[in-house]
Amino acid sequence: SAPQALKAMAMQVTLSGLARMHYAGDSFMLQNALSWTNLMANSGRIGFVFRMLTTALLGIDSIKARQWQHLPLKTMDAAIIGRSMPYWQEWLQHAAADDRHWEAVDFHAATSGAPPISMVAGWYDIFLPWQLRDFTALQRAGRTARLIIGPWRHADAEVSREGVIDGIDWLRAHLLDDRAASTSKPVRLFIGAANEWRQFDTWPPREAVATSLYLQPDFALGERAPDTSSSASYTYDPSQPTPSEGGAS
């Protein structure tokens, strides 16, 4: 349970079990783990922030394409960063989200005793699936919780701005009893198709309708199963993986 002095929490793009960020689908997420390792290993170097911002603005990858192909993974940190990183080795040694090694840093079970929590998330953020899992657990436990999901990625400036605004509002409401700016419903979502914000009572929204989509012969998606289907095949080469063209980041 939460310490008595902890009256409320305002959190943005995060999750209760940090180890899970590297094992989505119970497979090791190389891009997440190596990018984070590289960031943390170099964050204390002079000029690192300037170089990071410059490469981001110019669209330059801090880790080159050939470096991603390094094998074995056990020496990848030393090959790219210049030294072995303890947490990189730890992730490889305990390479599953349900490994008991990670229980000490998994606080999902603590939701039953959590203080009032507000969460800011992004539809394109890497942490969204687990943030929704945490919020659902808070709802089921009867805890006071709020959820905001906008059209953001993890490092977007807009999500940081919303996090500050939301945090001030939430903490004023629960520490100073000032609820002037609080929303009337606990869930606020940006609906991309309508290009507007909407408020709901729960997650998932009671108004939501599940829709099944089927792969069509022309590789499009449709709401009706195709009358006929044929097989398709492809060759997978681990040394030449399929490039990512988008998704959570």
PDB file of C-alpha atoms in Angstrom:
ATOM      1  CA  SER A   1       0.000   0.000   0.000  1.00  0.00           C
ATOM      2  CA  ALA A   2       1.038   3.616  -0.475  1.00  0.00           C
ATOM      3  CA  PRO A   3       2.879   5.504   2.306  1.00  0.00           C
ATOM      4  CA  GLN A   4       0.580   7.676   4.406  1.00  0.00           C
ATOM      5  CA  ALA A   5       2.307  10.849   3.198  1.00  0.00           C
ATOM      6  CA  LEU A   6       1.593   9.997  -0.450  1.00  0.00           C
ATOM      7  CA  LYS A   7      -1.758  11.675  -1.169  1.00  0.00           C
ATOM      8  CA  ALA A   8      -1.871  11.624  -4.995  1.00  0.00           C
ATOM      9  CA  MET A   9       0.205  10.807  -8.077  1.00  0.00           C
ATOM     10  CA  ALA A  10       0.353  12.313 -11.572  1.00  0.00           C
ATOM     11  CA  MET A  11       2.135  10.082 -14.077  1.00  0.00           C
ATOM     12  CA  GLN A  12       2.879  10.325 -17.784  1.00  0.00           C
ATOM     13  CA  VAL A  13       3.854   7.672 -20.346  1.00  0.00           C
ATOM     14  CA  THR A  14       5.018   5.121 -17.798  1.00  0.00           C
ATOM     15  CA  LEU A  15       4.030   1.743 -16.343  1.00  0.00           C
ATOM     16  CA  SER A  16       4.080  -0.157 -13.057  1.00  0.00           C
ATOM     17  CA  GLY A  17       6.356  -2.978 -14.237  1.00  0.00           C
ATOM     18  CA  LEU A  18       9.282  -1.365 -16.030  1.00  0.00           C
ATOM     19  CA  ALA A  19      10.842  -4.655 -17.162  1.00  0.00           C
ATOM     20  CA  ARG A  20       7.884  -5.265 -19.470  1.00  0.00           C
ATOM     21  CA  MET A  21       8.928  -2.449 -21.795  1.00  0.00           C
ATOM     22  CA  HIS A  22      11.597  -4.742 -23.267  1.00  0.00           C
ATOM     23  CA  TYR A  23       9.524  -7.897 -23.674  1.00  0.00           C
ATOM     24  CA  ALA A  24       6.363  -7.030 -25.597  1.00  0.00           C
ATOM     25  CA  GLY A  25       4.770 -10.266 -26.790  1.00  0.00           C
ATOM     26  CA  ASP A  26       7.328 -12.002 -24.540  1.00  0.00           C
ATOM     27  CA  SER A  27      10.089 -11.427 -27.083  1.00  0.00           C
ATOM     28  CA  PHE A  28      13.111  -9.204 -26.577  1.00  0.00           C
ATOM     29  CA  MET A  29      12.557  -5.723 -28.061  1.00  0.00           C
ATOM     30  CA  LEU A  30      16.035  -4.955 -29.352  1.00  0.00           C
ATOM     31  CA  GLN A  31      15.305  -1.407 -30.536  1.00  0.00           C
ATOM     32  CA  ASN A  32      13.847  -0.304 -27.193  1.00  0.00           C
ATOM     33  CA  ALA A  33      16.536  -1.921 -25.073  1.00  0.00           C
ATOM     34  CA  LEU A  34      19.568  -0.853 -27.091  1.00  0.00           C
ATOM     35  CA  SER A  35      18.362   2.710 -27.693  1.00  0.00           C
ATOM     36  CA  TRP A  36      17.717   3.154 -23.948  1.00  0.00           C
ATOM     37  CA  THR A  37      21.087   1.600 -23.078  1.00  0.00           C
ATOM     38  CA  ASN A  38      22.871   3.929 -25.494  1.00  0.00           C
ATOM     39  CA  LEU A  39      20.995   6.954 -24.120  1.00  0.00           C
ATOM     40  CA  MET A  40      21.756   6.166 -20.476  1.00  0.00           C
ATOM     41  CA  ALA A  41      25.394   5.244 -21.132  1.00  0.00           C
ATOM     42  CA  ASN A  42      26.118   8.551 -22.855  1.00  0.00           C
ATOM     43  CA  SER A  43      23.873  10.937 -20.933  1.00  0.00           C
ATOM     44  CA  GLY A  44      26.683  12.111 -18.645  1.00  0.00           C
ATOM     45  CA  ARG A  45      29.103  13.001 -21.416  1.00  0.00           C
ATOM     46  CA  ILE A  46      29.823  16.634 -22.255  1.00  0.00           C
ATOM     47  CA  GLY A  47      27.765  17.810 -25.217  1.00  0.00           C
ATOM     48  CA  PHE A  48      25.586  14.698 -25.298  1.00  0.00           C
ATOM     49  CA  VAL A  49      22.266  16.572 -25.045  1.00  0.00           C
ATOM     50  CA  PHE A  50      23.293  18.889 -27.896  1.00  0.00           C
ATOM     51  CA  ARG A  51      24.311  15.944 -30.085  1.00  0.00           C
ATOM     52  CA  MET A  52      21.094  14.092 -29.262  1.00  0.00           C
ATOM     53  CA  LEU A  53      18.921  17.074 -30.198  1.00  0.00           C
ATOM     54  CA  THR A  54      20.929  17.736 -33.358  1.00  0.00           C
ATOM     55  CA  THR A  55      20.686  14.154 -34.612  1.00  0.00           C
ATOM     56  CA  ALA A  56      16.947  14.106 -33.840  1.00  0.00           C
ATOM     57  CA  LEU A  57      16.305  17.366 -35.733  1.00  0.00           C
ATOM     58  CA  LEU A  58      18.368  16.188 -38.718  1.00  0.00           C
ATOM     59  CA  GLY A  59      16.824  12.728 -38.722  1.00  0.00           C
ATOM     60  CA  ILE A  60      20.165  11.018 -38.126  1.00  0.00           C
ATOM     61  CA  ASP A  61      20.131   7.676 -36.339  1.00  0.00           C
ATOM     62  CA  SER A  62      22.444   7.560 -33.326  1.00  0.00           C
ATOM     63  CA  ILE A  63      22.900   3.821 -33.918  1.00  0.00           C
ATOM     64  CA  LYS A  64      23.847   2.949 -37.483  1.00  0.00           C
ATOM     65  CA  ALA A  65      22.166   0.226 -39.554  1.00  0.00           C
ATOM     66  CA  ARG A  66      25.268  -1.987 -39.572  1.00  0.00           C
ATOM     67  CA  GLN A  67      25.537  -1.736 -35.781  1.00  0.00           C
ATOM     68  CA  TRP A  68      22.051  -3.200 -35.353  1.00  0.00           C
ATOM     69  CA  GLN A  69      23.284  -6.354 -37.081  1.00  0.00           C
ATOM     70  CA  HIS A  70      26.005  -7.072 -34.543  1.00  0.00           C
ATOM     71  CA  LEU A  71      26.046 -10.569 -33.084  1.00  0.00           C
ATOM     72  CA  PRO A  72      26.094 -11.991 -30.501  1.00  0.00           C
ATOM     73  CA  LEU A  73      23.767  -9.716 -28.550  1.00  0.00           C
ATOM     74  CA  LYS A  74      25.831 -10.300 -25.414  1.00  0.00           C
ATOM     75  CA  THR A  75      28.657  -8.137 -26.793  1.00  0.00           C
ATOM     76  CA  MET A  76      26.468  -5.626 -28.623  1.00  0.00           C
ATOM     77  CA  ASP A  77      26.714  -3.058 -25.815  1.00  0.00           C
ATOM     78  CA  ALA A  78      30.510  -3.131 -25.804  1.00  0.00           C
ATOM     79  CA  ALA A  79      30.682  -3.004 -29.600  1.00  0.00           C
ATOM     80  CA  ILE A  80      28.472   0.103 -29.882  1.00  0.00           C
ATOM     81  CA  ILE A  81      28.975   1.943 -26.586  1.00  0.00           C
ATOM     82  CA  GLY A  82      32.539   0.913 -25.894  1.00  0.00           C
ATOM     83  CA  ARG A  83      31.951  -0.911 -22.625  1.00  0.00           C
ATOM     84  CA  SER A  84      29.750  -3.584 -21.126  1.00  0.00           C
ATOM     85  CA  MET A  85      26.579  -2.234 -19.489  1.00  0.00           C
ATOM     86  CA  PRO A  86      25.251  -4.142 -16.441  1.00  0.00           C
ATOM     87  CA  TYR A  87      21.551  -3.562 -17.191  1.00  0.00           C
ATOM     88  CA  TRP A  88      21.975  -4.699 -20.822  1.00  0.00           C
ATOM     89  CA  GLN A  89      23.501  -7.948 -19.591  1.00  0.00           C
ATOM     90  CA  GLU A  90      20.720  -8.266 -17.014  1.00  0.00           C
ATOM     91  CA  TRP A  91      18.003  -7.910 -19.663  1.00  0.00           C
ATOM     92  CA  LEU A  92      19.589 -10.644 -21.773  1.00  0.00           C
ATOM     93  CA  GLN A  93      20.102 -12.963 -18.828  1.00  0.00           C
ATOM     94  CA  HIS A  94      16.465 -12.633 -17.679  1.00  0.00           C
ATOM     95  CA  ALA A  95      14.843 -12.334 -21.097  1.00  0.00           C
ATOM     96  CA  ALA A  96      11.138 -12.696 -20.266  1.00  0.00           C
ATOM     97  CA  ALA A  97       8.636 -10.350 -18.649  1.00  0.00           C
ATOM     98  CA  ASP A  98       7.462 -13.065 -16.241  1.00  0.00           C
ATOM     99  CA  ASP A  99      10.978 -13.981 -15.077  1.00  0.00           C
ATOM    100  CA  ARG A 100      10.867 -13.930 -11.256  1.00  0.00           C
ATOM    101  CA  HIS A 101      13.995 -11.754 -11.313  1.00  0.00           C
ATOM    102  CA  TRP A 102      11.775  -8.761 -12.208  1.00  0.00           C
ATOM    103  CA  GLU A 103       9.274  -9.169  -9.354  1.00  0.00           C
ATOM    104  CA  ALA A 104      11.185  -6.658  -7.219  1.00  0.00           C
ATOM    105  CA  VAL A 105      10.504  -3.888  -9.769  1.00  0.00           C
ATOM    106  CA  ASP A 106       6.941  -4.876 -10.712  1.00  0.00           C
ATOM    107  CA  PHE A 107       4.400  -2.832  -8.747  1.00  0.00           C
ATOM    108  CA  HIS A 108       1.269  -3.822 -10.667  1.00  0.00           C
ATOM    109  CA  ALA A 109      -0.111  -5.721  -7.667  1.00  0.00           C
ATOM    110  CA  ALA A 110       0.114  -2.535  -5.576  1.00  0.00           C
ATOM    111  CA  THR A 111      -2.746  -0.918  -7.517  1.00  0.00           C
ATOM    112  CA  SER A 112      -5.212  -2.166  -4.892  1.00  0.00           C
ATOM    113  CA  GLY A 113      -3.738   0.259  -2.358  1.00  0.00           C
ATOM    114  CA  ALA A 114      -2.791   3.098  -4.681  1.00  0.00           C
ATOM    115  CA  PRO A 115      -3.565   6.770  -3.924  1.00  0.00           C
ATOM    116  CA  PRO A 116      -5.523   8.832  -6.482  1.00  0.00           C
ATOM    117  CA  ILE A 117      -3.610   8.556  -9.774  1.00  0.00           C
ATOM    118  CA  SER A 118      -3.865  10.481 -13.030  1.00  0.00           C
ATOM    119  CA  MET A 119      -2.240   8.986 -16.140  1.00  0.00           C
ATOM    120  CA  VAL A 120      -1.282  10.722 -19.360  1.00  0.00           C
ATOM    121  CA  ALA A 121      -0.648   8.343 -22.260  1.00  0.00           C
ATOM    122  CA  GLY A 122      -0.174   8.438 -26.036  1.00  0.00           C
ATOM    123  CA  TRP A 123      -1.814   6.293 -28.685  1.00  0.00           C
ATOM    124  CA  TYR A 124       1.633   5.811 -30.261  1.00  0.00           C
ATOM    125  CA  ASP A 125       3.625   5.400 -27.060  1.00  0.00           C
ATOM    126  CA  ILE A 126       5.550   2.192 -26.359  1.00  0.00           C
ATOM    127  CA  PHE A 127       4.074   1.991 -22.836  1.00  0.00           C
ATOM    128  CA  LEU A 128       0.393   2.298 -23.773  1.00  0.00           C
ATOM    129  CA  PRO A 129      -0.619  -1.404 -23.505  1.00  0.00           C
ATOM    130  CA  TRP A 130       0.717  -1.658 -19.954  1.00  0.00           C
ATOM    131  CA  GLN A 131      -0.595   1.758 -18.942  1.00  0.00           C
ATOM    132  CA  LEU A 132      -4.074   0.624 -19.976  1.00  0.00           C
ATOM    133  CA  ARG A 133      -3.508  -2.575 -17.974  1.00  0.00           C
ATOM    134  CA  ASP A 134      -2.630  -0.498 -14.906  1.00  0.00           C
ATOM    135  CA  PHE A 135      -5.612   1.813 -15.315  1.00  0.00           C
ATOM    136  CA  THR A 136      -7.994  -1.126 -15.719  1.00  0.00           C
ATOM    137  CA  ALA A 137      -6.605  -2.659 -12.514  1.00  0.00           C
ATOM    138  CA  LEU A 138      -7.135   0.626 -10.661  1.00  0.00           C
ATOM    139  CA  GLN A 139     -10.754   0.755 -11.863  1.00  0.00           C
ATOM    140  CA  ARG A 140     -11.418  -2.828 -10.782  1.00  0.00           C
ATOM    141  CA  ALA A 141      -9.906  -2.126  -7.356  1.00  0.00           C
ATOM    142  CA  GLY A 142     -12.235   0.845  -6.927  1.00  0.00           C
ATOM    143  CA  ARG A 143      -9.377   3.361  -6.764  1.00  0.00           C
ATOM    144  CA  THR A 144      -9.683   7.000  -7.849  1.00  0.00           C
ATOM    145  CA  ALA A 145      -7.991   7.261 -11.250  1.00  0.00           C
ATOM    146  CA  ARG A 146      -8.018   9.382 -14.386  1.00  0.00           C
ATOM    147  CA  LEU A 147      -6.761   8.558 -17.889  1.00  0.00           C
ATOM    148  CA  ILE A 148      -5.873  10.886 -20.777  1.00  0.00           C
ATOM    149  CA  ILE A 149      -4.750   9.446 -24.139  1.00  0.00           C
ATOM    150  CA  GLY A 150      -3.711  11.812 -26.911  1.00  0.00           C
ATOM    151  CA  PRO A 151      -2.203  11.458 -30.416  1.00  0.00           C
ATOM    152  CA  TRP A 152       1.339  11.347 -29.066  1.00  0.00           C
ATOM    153  CA  ARG A 153       4.532   9.323 -29.102  1.00  0.00           C
ATOM    154  CA  HIS A 154       6.709   8.800 -26.036  1.00  0.00           C
ATOM    155  CA  ALA A 155       9.028  11.779 -26.458  1.00  0.00           C
ATOM    156  CA  ASP A 156       6.647  14.268 -28.101  1.00  0.00           C
ATOM    157  CA  ALA A 157       6.678  17.761 -26.629  1.00  0.00           C
ATOM    158  CA  GLU A 158       2.876  17.746 -26.548  1.00  0.00           C
ATOM    159  CA  VAL A 159       2.723  14.813 -24.143  1.00  0.00           C
ATOM    160  CA  SER A 160       5.139  16.571 -21.780  1.00  0.00           C
ATOM    161  CA  ARG A 161       3.047  19.736 -21.918  1.00  0.00           C
ATOM    162  CA  GLU A 162      -0.161  17.815 -21.229  1.00  0.00           C
ATOM    163  CA  GLY A 163       1.554  15.963 -18.389  1.00  0.00           C
ATOM    164  CA  VAL A 164       2.493  19.203 -16.635  1.00  0.00           C
ATOM    165  CA  ILE A 165      -0.975  20.725 -17.067  1.00  0.00           C
ATOM    166  CA  ASP A 166      -2.678  17.536 -15.932  1.00  0.00           C
ATOM    167  CA  GLY A 167      -0.307  17.075 -12.994  1.00  0.00           C
ATOM    168  CA  ILE A 168      -0.926  20.576 -11.647  1.00  0.00           C
ATOM    169  CA  ASP A 169      -4.681  20.154 -12.013  1.00  0.00           C
ATOM    170  CA  TRP A 170      -4.719  16.712 -10.367  1.00  0.00           C
ATOM    171  CA  LEU A 171      -2.480  17.651  -7.446  1.00  0.00           C
ATOM    172  CA  ARG A 172      -4.379  20.901  -6.788  1.00  0.00           C
ATOM    173  CA  ALA A 173      -7.589  18.888  -6.690  1.00  0.00           C
ATOM    174  CA  HIS A 174      -6.303  16.280  -4.236  1.00  0.00           C
ATOM    175  CA  LEU A 175      -3.919  18.346  -2.127  1.00  0.00           C
ATOM    176  CA  LEU A 176      -5.725  21.716  -2.056  1.00  0.00           C
ATOM    177  CA  ASP A 177      -9.278  20.573  -2.811  1.00  0.00           C
ATOM    178  CA  ASP A 178      -9.345  22.911  -5.833  1.00  0.00           C
ATOM    179  CA  ARG A 179     -11.327  21.095  -8.524  1.00  0.00           C
ATOM    180  CA  ALA A 180     -12.103  24.049 -10.774  1.00  0.00           C
ATOM    181  CA  ALA A 181     -10.255  22.658 -13.802  1.00  0.00           C
ATOM    182  CA  SER A 182     -11.025  18.948 -13.300  1.00  0.00           C
ATOM    183  CA  THR A 183     -12.857  17.067 -16.040  1.00  0.00           C
ATOM    184  CA  SER A 184     -16.278  15.632 -15.265  1.00  0.00           C
ATOM    185  CA  LYS A 185     -15.428  12.092 -16.416  1.00  0.00           C
ATOM    186  CA  PRO A 186     -12.339  10.007 -15.581  1.00  0.00           C
ATOM    187  CA  VAL A 187     -11.392   9.048 -19.153  1.00  0.00           C
ATOM    188  CA  ARG A 188     -10.546  11.579 -21.873  1.00  0.00           C
ATOM    189  CA  LEU A 189      -9.522  10.242 -25.293  1.00  0.00           C
ATOM    190  CA  PHE A 190      -8.495  11.819 -28.568  1.00  0.00           C
ATOM    191  CA  ILE A 191     -10.500  10.125 -31.337  1.00  0.00           C
ATOM    192  CA  GLY A 192      -8.374  10.252 -34.476  1.00  0.00           C
ATOM    193  CA  ALA A 193     -11.104   9.501 -37.016  1.00  0.00           C
ATOM    194  CA  ALA A 194     -13.237  12.347 -35.680  1.00  0.00           C
ATOM    195  CA  ASN A 195     -10.262  14.603 -34.857  1.00  0.00           C
ATOM    196  CA  GLU A 196     -11.745  15.510 -31.492  1.00  0.00           C
ATOM    197  CA  TRP A 197     -11.521  14.850 -27.752  1.00  0.00           C
ATOM    198  CA  ARG A 198     -14.240  12.847 -26.008  1.00  0.00           C
ATOM    199  CA  GLN A 199     -14.894  11.930 -22.378  1.00  0.00           C
ATOM    200  CA  PHE A 200     -15.978   8.540 -21.054  1.00  0.00           C
ATOM    201  CA  ASP A 201     -16.798   6.905 -17.729  1.00  0.00           C
ATOM    202  CA  THR A 202     -14.548   3.850 -18.059  1.00  0.00           C
ATOM    203  CA  TRP A 203     -11.857   2.102 -20.059  1.00  0.00           C
ATOM    204  CA  PRO A 204     -12.740   0.432 -22.324  1.00  0.00           C
ATOM    205  CA  PRO A 205     -15.608   2.848 -23.012  1.00  0.00           C
ATOM    206  CA  ARG A 206     -19.031   1.257 -22.623  1.00  0.00           C
ATOM    207  CA  GLU A 207     -19.926   2.795 -25.982  1.00  0.00           C
ATOM    208  CA  ALA A 208     -17.136   0.900 -27.757  1.00  0.00           C
ATOM    209  CA  VAL A 209     -18.145  -1.775 -30.279  1.00  0.00           C
ATOM    210  CA  ALA A 210     -15.693  -4.575 -31.069  1.00  0.00           C
ATOM    211  CA  THR A 211     -15.136  -5.027 -34.807  1.00  0.00           C
ATOM    212  CA  SER A 212     -13.451  -7.998 -36.477  1.00  0.00           C
ATOM    213  CA  LEU A 213     -11.320  -7.239 -39.528  1.00  0.00           C
ATOM    214  CA  TYR A 214     -10.299  -9.872 -42.066  1.00  0.00           C
ATOM    215  CA  LEU A 215      -7.343  -9.914 -44.431  1.00  0.00           C
ATOM    216  CA  GLN A 216      -8.581  -9.717 -48.012  1.00  0.00           C
ATOM    217  CA  PRO A 217      -7.030 -11.263 -51.151  1.00  0.00           C
ATOM    218  CA  ASP A 218      -5.672  -7.829 -52.128  1.00  0.00           C
ATOM    219  CA  PHE A 219      -4.020  -7.555 -48.654  1.00  0.00           C
ATOM    220  CA  ALA A 220      -6.524  -4.919 -47.520  1.00  0.00           C
ATOM    221  CA  LEU A 221      -8.689  -5.283 -44.388  1.00  0.00           C
ATOM    222  CA  GLY A 222     -12.454  -5.753 -44.509  1.00  0.00           C
ATOM    223  CA  GLU A 223     -15.305  -6.439 -42.091  1.00  0.00           C
ATOM    224  CA  ARG A 224     -16.420  -9.523 -44.049  1.00  0.00           C
ATOM    225  CA  ALA A 225     -14.426 -12.720 -44.323  1.00  0.00           C
ATOM    226  CA  PRO A 226     -13.376 -13.343 -47.945  1.00  0.00           C
ATOM    227  CA  ASP A 227     -15.261 -16.069 -49.830  1.00  0.00           C
ATOM    228  CA  THR A 228     -12.013 -17.683 -50.891  1.00  0.00           C
ATOM    229  CA  SER A 229      -8.493 -17.546 -49.604  1.00  0.00           C
ATOM    230  CA  SER A 230      -5.098 -18.653 -50.815  1.00  0.00           C
ATOM    231  CA  SER A 231      -1.786 -19.168 -49.148  1.00  0.00           C
ATOM    232  CA  ALA A 232       1.046 -16.658 -49.197  1.00  0.00           C
ATOM    233  CA  SER A 233       4.657 -17.276 -48.295  1.00  0.00           C
ATOM    234  CA  TYR A 234       7.751 -15.251 -47.597  1.00  0.00           C
ATOM    235  CA  THR A 235      11.371 -15.819 -46.657  1.00  0.00           C
ATOM    236  CA  TYR A 236      12.585 -14.534 -43.311  1.00  0.00           C
ATOM    237  CA  ASP A 237      16.289 -13.809 -42.946  1.00  0.00           C
ATOM    238  CA  PRO A 238      17.333 -12.821 -39.391  1.00  0.00           C
ATOM    239  CA  SER A 239      20.359 -10.994 -40.781  1.00  0.00           C
ATOM    240  CA  GLN A 240      18.064  -8.833 -42.937  1.00  0.00           C
ATOM    241  CA  PRO A 241      15.001  -8.174 -40.741  1.00  0.00           C
ATOM    242  CA  THR A 242      11.920  -6.423 -42.018  1.00  0.00           C
ATOM    243  CA  PRO A 243      12.359  -2.677 -41.376  1.00  0.00           C
ATOM    244  CA  SER A 244       9.894  -0.871 -39.147  1.00  0.00           C
ATOM    245  CA  GLU A 245       7.821   1.701 -40.990  1.00  0.00           C
ATOM    246  CA  GLY A 246       6.048   3.085 -37.940  1.00  0.00           C
ATOM    247  CA  GLY A 247       4.307   1.949 -34.793  1.00  0.00           C
ATOM    248  CA  ALA A 248       4.750   2.801 -31.143  1.00  0.00           C
ATOM    249  CA  SER A 249       7.897   4.706 -30.249  1.00  0.00           C
TER     250      SER A 249
END
